[in-house]
Every structure is written in C-alpha cells, then in structure tokens.
mmCIF file of C-alpha atoms in Angstrom:
data_model
loop_
_atom_site.group_PDB
_atom_site.id
_atom_site.type_symbol
_atom_site.label_atom_id
_atom_site.label_comp_id
_atom_site.label_asym_id
_atom_site.label_seq_id
_atom_site.Cartn_x
_atom_site.Cartn_y
_atom_site.Cartn_z
ATOM 1 C CA MET A 26 15.883 8.122 -6.431
ATOM 2 C CA ALA A 27 19.014 5.992 -6.658
ATOM 3 C CA GLY A 28 19.663 3.131 -4.309
ATOM 4 C CA LEU A 29 22.418 3.157 -1.736
ATOM 5 C CA TYR A 30 25.971 1.934 -2.158
ATOM 6 C CA PHE A 31 27.454 -0.705 0.136
ATOM 7 C CA GLU A 32 29.285 1.949 2.203
ATOM 8 C CA GLU A 33 26.015 3.795 2.927
ATOM 9 C CA PHE A 34 24.382 0.860 4.707
ATOM 10 C CA GLU A 35 24.980 0.463 8.430
ATOM 11 C CA PRO A 36 23.728 -2.350 10.661
ATOM 12 C CA GLY A 37 20.737 -1.120 12.660
ATOM 13 C CA MET A 38 19.788 1.446 10.011
ATOM 14 C CA VAL A 39 16.000 1.627 9.462
ATOM 15 C CA ILE A 40 14.340 2.822 6.271
ATOM 16 C CA ASP A 41 10.622 3.624 6.244
ATOM 17 C CA HIS A 42 9.652 3.371 2.591
ATOM 18 C CA PRO A 43 7.216 6.084 1.450
ATOM 19 C CA THR A 44 5.408 3.949 -1.137
ATOM 20 C CA ARG A 45 2.193 2.306 0.058
ATOM 21 C CA ARG A 46 0.015 -0.048 -1.962
ATOM 22 C CA THR A 47 -3.580 -1.157 -1.530
ATOM 23 C CA VAL A 48 -3.932 -4.757 -2.677
ATOM 24 C CA THR A 49 -6.853 -5.400 -5.007
ATOM 25 C CA GLU A 50 -8.867 -8.431 -5.986
ATOM 26 C CA ALA A 51 -7.396 -8.091 -9.491
ATOM 27 C CA ASP A 52 -3.823 -8.219 -8.107
ATOM 28 C CA ASN A 53 -4.578 -11.446 -6.275
ATOM 29 C CA THR A 54 -6.513 -13.076 -9.119
ATOM 30 C CA PHE A 55 -4.030 -12.191 -11.880
ATOM 31 C CA PHE A 56 -0.989 -13.233 -9.838
ATOM 32 C CA SER A 57 -2.560 -16.504 -8.704
ATOM 33 C CA VAL A 58 -3.700 -17.433 -12.210
ATOM 34 C CA MET A 59 -0.410 -16.395 -13.874
ATOM 35 C CA THR A 60 1.578 -18.537 -11.429
ATOM 36 C CA LEU A 61 -0.886 -21.444 -11.697
ATOM 37 C CA ASN A 62 -1.722 -21.296 -8.011
ATOM 38 C CA LEU A 63 -5.375 -22.171 -8.382
ATOM 39 C CA ALA A 64 -6.032 -22.733 -4.680
ATOM 40 C CA PRO A 65 -9.672 -21.897 -3.963
ATOM 41 C CA LEU A 66 -8.578 -19.980 -0.867
ATOM 42 C CA HIS A 67 -7.213 -17.333 -3.263
ATOM 43 C CA LEU A 68 -9.809 -17.478 -6.033
ATOM 44 C CA ASP A 69 -13.173 -18.815 -4.859
ATOM 45 C CA ALA A 70 -15.238 -16.431 -2.727
ATOM 46 C CA GLU A 71 -17.895 -19.042 -1.898
ATOM 47 C CA TYR A 72 -15.334 -21.633 -0.849
ATOM 48 C CA SER A 73 -13.440 -19.062 1.217
ATOM 49 C CA LYS A 74 -16.565 -18.005 3.139
ATOM 50 C CA ASN A 75 -16.315 -21.327 4.964
ATOM 51 C CA SER A 76 -12.580 -21.030 5.701
ATOM 52 C CA ILE A 77 -11.141 -19.920 9.032
ATOM 53 C CA TYR A 78 -10.730 -16.441 7.512
ATOM 54 C CA GLY A 79 -14.246 -16.136 6.072
ATOM 55 C CA GLN A 80 -12.898 -14.574 2.892
ATOM 56 C CA ARG A 81 -10.239 -15.012 0.210
ATOM 57 C CA LEU A 82 -6.579 -14.650 1.161
ATOM 58 C CA VAL A 83 -4.134 -12.731 -0.990
ATOM 59 C CA ASN A 84 -1.459 -15.010 -2.419
ATOM 60 C CA SER A 85 1.559 -14.859 -0.097
ATOM 61 C CA LEU A 86 4.062 -14.883 -2.957
ATOM 62 C CA PHE A 87 2.417 -11.765 -4.369
ATOM 63 C CA ILE A 88 2.886 -10.130 -0.962
ATOM 64 C CA LEU A 89 6.556 -11.154 -0.875
ATOM 65 C CA GLY A 90 7.066 -9.644 -4.340
ATOM 66 C CA LEU A 91 5.212 -6.473 -3.388
ATOM 67 C CA VAL A 92 7.169 -6.030 -0.156
ATOM 68 C CA SER A 93 10.471 -6.618 -1.954
ATOM 69 C CA GLY A 94 9.539 -4.294 -4.797
ATOM 70 C CA ILE A 95 8.504 -1.413 -2.568
ATOM 71 C CA THR A 96 12.023 -1.387 -1.088
ATOM 72 C CA VAL A 97 13.886 -0.968 -4.382
ATOM 73 C CA PRO A 98 13.952 2.848 -4.862
ATOM 74 C CA GLU A 99 15.485 3.592 -1.451
ATOM 75 C CA THR A 100 17.808 0.581 -1.216
ATOM 76 C CA THR A 101 18.960 -1.158 -4.399
ATOM 77 C CA GLN A 102 17.854 0.731 -7.516
ATOM 78 C CA GLY A 103 20.932 1.040 -9.699
ATOM 79 C CA THR A 104 23.329 -0.110 -6.965
ATOM 80 C CA THR A 105 22.702 -3.840 -6.733
ATOM 81 C CA LEU A 106 24.604 -6.540 -8.556
ATOM 82 C CA GLY A 107 22.083 -9.180 -7.623
ATOM 83 C CA ASN A 108 19.692 -10.621 -5.119
ATOM 84 C CA LEU A 109 21.533 -13.513 -3.462
ATOM 85 C CA GLY A 110 18.451 -14.977 -1.856
ATOM 86 C CA PHE A 111 16.033 -15.075 0.992
ATOM 87 C CA GLU A 112 17.112 -16.808 4.169
ATOM 88 C CA GLN A 113 13.807 -16.574 5.987
ATOM 89 C CA ILE A 114 10.257 -15.635 5.031
ATOM 90 C CA LYS A 115 7.305 -15.483 7.403
ATOM 91 C CA PHE A 116 3.684 -14.426 6.944
ATOM 92 C CA PRO A 117 2.469 -13.863 10.529
ATOM 93 C CA LYS A 118 -0.906 -12.330 9.534
ATOM 94 C CA PRO A 119 -3.063 -12.801 6.432
ATOM 95 C CA VAL A 120 -3.607 -10.154 3.749
ATOM 96 C CA PHE A 121 -7.079 -9.546 2.311
ATOM 97 C CA HIS A 122 -8.375 -7.572 -0.661
ATOM 98 C CA GLY A 123 -8.372 -3.887 0.281
ATOM 99 C CA ASP A 124 -5.473 -4.069 2.748
ATOM 100 C CA THR A 125 -2.861 -1.336 2.328
ATOM 101 C CA ILE A 126 0.750 -2.414 2.726
ATOM 102 C CA HIS A 127 3.718 -0.284 3.673
ATOM 103 C CA VAL A 128 7.269 -1.484 4.246
ATOM 104 C CA GLN A 129 10.080 -0.907 6.693
ATOM 105 C CA THR A 130 13.604 -2.175 6.066
ATOM 106 C CA LYS A 131 16.211 -2.766 8.747
ATOM 107 C CA ILE A 132 19.831 -3.420 7.847
ATOM 108 C CA GLU A 133 20.769 -6.535 9.792
ATOM 109 C CA ASN A 134 24.436 -6.710 8.788
ATOM 110 C CA LYS A 135 26.935 -6.190 6.016
ATOM 111 C CA ARG A 136 30.324 -7.566 5.046
ATOM 112 C CA GLU A 137 32.903 -7.199 2.332
ATOM 113 C CA SER A 138 32.635 -9.629 -0.567
ATOM 114 C CA LYS A 139 35.260 -12.377 -0.329
ATOM 115 C CA SER A 140 35.500 -12.810 -4.103
ATOM 116 C CA ARG A 141 34.961 -9.271 -5.445
ATOM 117 C CA ASN A 142 36.611 -5.978 -4.533
ATOM 118 C CA ASP A 143 33.862 -3.820 -6.092
ATOM 119 C CA SER A 144 31.011 -4.969 -3.861
ATOM 120 C CA GLY A 145 29.794 -6.127 -0.487
ATOM 121 C CA ILE A 146 26.994 -8.227 0.913
ATOM 122 C CA VAL A 147 24.120 -6.625 2.820
ATOM 123 C CA THR A 148 21.436 -8.476 4.778
ATOM 124 C CA PHE A 149 18.082 -6.694 4.768
ATOM 125 C CA ARG A 150 15.054 -7.442 6.947
ATOM 126 C CA HIS A 151 11.903 -6.290 5.137
ATOM 127 C CA LEU A 152 8.695 -5.943 7.129
ATOM 128 C CA GLY A 153 5.417 -5.638 5.240
ATOM 129 C CA ILE A 154 2.899 -3.923 7.499
ATOM 130 C CA ASN A 155 -0.835 -3.458 6.925
ATOM 131 C CA GLN A 156 -3.063 -0.489 7.800
ATOM 132 C CA ARG A 157 -3.705 -2.016 11.246
ATOM 133 C CA ASP A 158 0.066 -1.957 11.965
ATOM 134 C CA GLU A 159 0.195 -5.771 11.800
ATOM 135 C CA VAL A 160 3.265 -7.381 10.259
ATOM 136 C CA VAL A 161 2.040 -9.464 7.315
ATOM 137 C CA CYS A 162 5.434 -10.334 5.831
ATOM 138 C CA ASP A 163 8.839 -10.645 7.491
ATOM 139 C CA ALA A 164 11.598 -11.445 5.008
ATOM 140 C CA LEU A 165 15.350 -11.666 5.491
ATOM 141 C CA ARG A 166 17.062 -10.976 2.155
ATOM 142 C CA VAL A 167 20.717 -10.904 1.138
ATOM 143 C CA GLY A 168 21.939 -8.660 -1.670
ATOM 144 C CA LEU A 169 25.243 -8.097 -3.450
ATOM 145 C CA MET A 170 25.672 -4.317 -3.418
ATOM 146 C CA MET A 171 28.033 -2.142 -5.427
ATOM 147 C CA LYS A 172 30.679 -0.114 -3.669
ATOM 148 C CA ARG A 173 30.794 3.586 -4.492
ATOM 149 C CA PRO A 174 32.915 4.145 -7.633
ATOM 150 C CA ALA A 175 36.366 5.610 -6.830
ATOM 151 C CA GLU A 176 35.605 8.820 -8.753
ATOM 152 C CA GLN A 177 32.583 9.445 -6.454
ATOM 153 C CA ALA A 178 34.333 8.577 -3.179
#
C-alpha cells in the first residue's frame, strides 16, 4: 500500500495501523548489542530480577524504531521526502519480552513548505500501545511529504 500525499492528510485524522508486532528477547538482545547499549537492565536477567520491574526491559530506542516503522505503509511509503525529526518522545510504560505492540497515528498539523512547491510538512503523533491498551511510546514526528503529482490531481 502506498503512503499518503500531503493533500490527503488532515489535522485530527487518526490512522489505526493494522500491523502488530510481538517483541521478542532476540529483538531486544540483538538491538541492544548492535547499538552498544550494554545496560544490564536490557541484557542481564539476574540483574534485572532485582530491579523495580523484576525483569529485563526492552530497549526504548528499539520501541521507537518499531513504532515508527509500523506507520510507514499507511503514511509515508513512497510519498515522503524525508523525516525532519522528532520533537518529543515519551515512554510512559515499560515494554517487556512478549508484549505485542500496535500503533495509532494522529495528524497533529500540516503546512505548506516555505522553500519547496512540491511538498508540505506534516506533524504526526505516533502512539505505541501494548496488549493491555497502555501507551508505551508517544512520539511527535515531523515529515516532509510529497504533494500529489499534477498528472494525478
């Protein structure tokens, strides 16, 4: 499925993404090791037993990547010119091995590009939600989105 063009986004629009993903121990271990985040809270089961969570936490940057990635098919696949950045990222609840994450996107606002006539800027709020309906990731992201080509208008 192709992403949406700038004109198709409207502030207040909500997209419930159909893709869900259960996070595994392997996901957490590989991501943490590949990014050199060797915190025992992510990797050491014995250490983590004595933490306030009683178990290992999934690396929050993996969760941010997962939440962002899940949104691509319905929002930006083939229609983005670039991710301009994240203005705000929160992790209000922890993620553990075996949690299943789904994502909801709300369009916060949009505006014409000031320097390009072929694109506009869209602000997305991505909510990563676990199987208990708890928000585990709340990220405000800004993207440069293509306008619909004239021949398709």
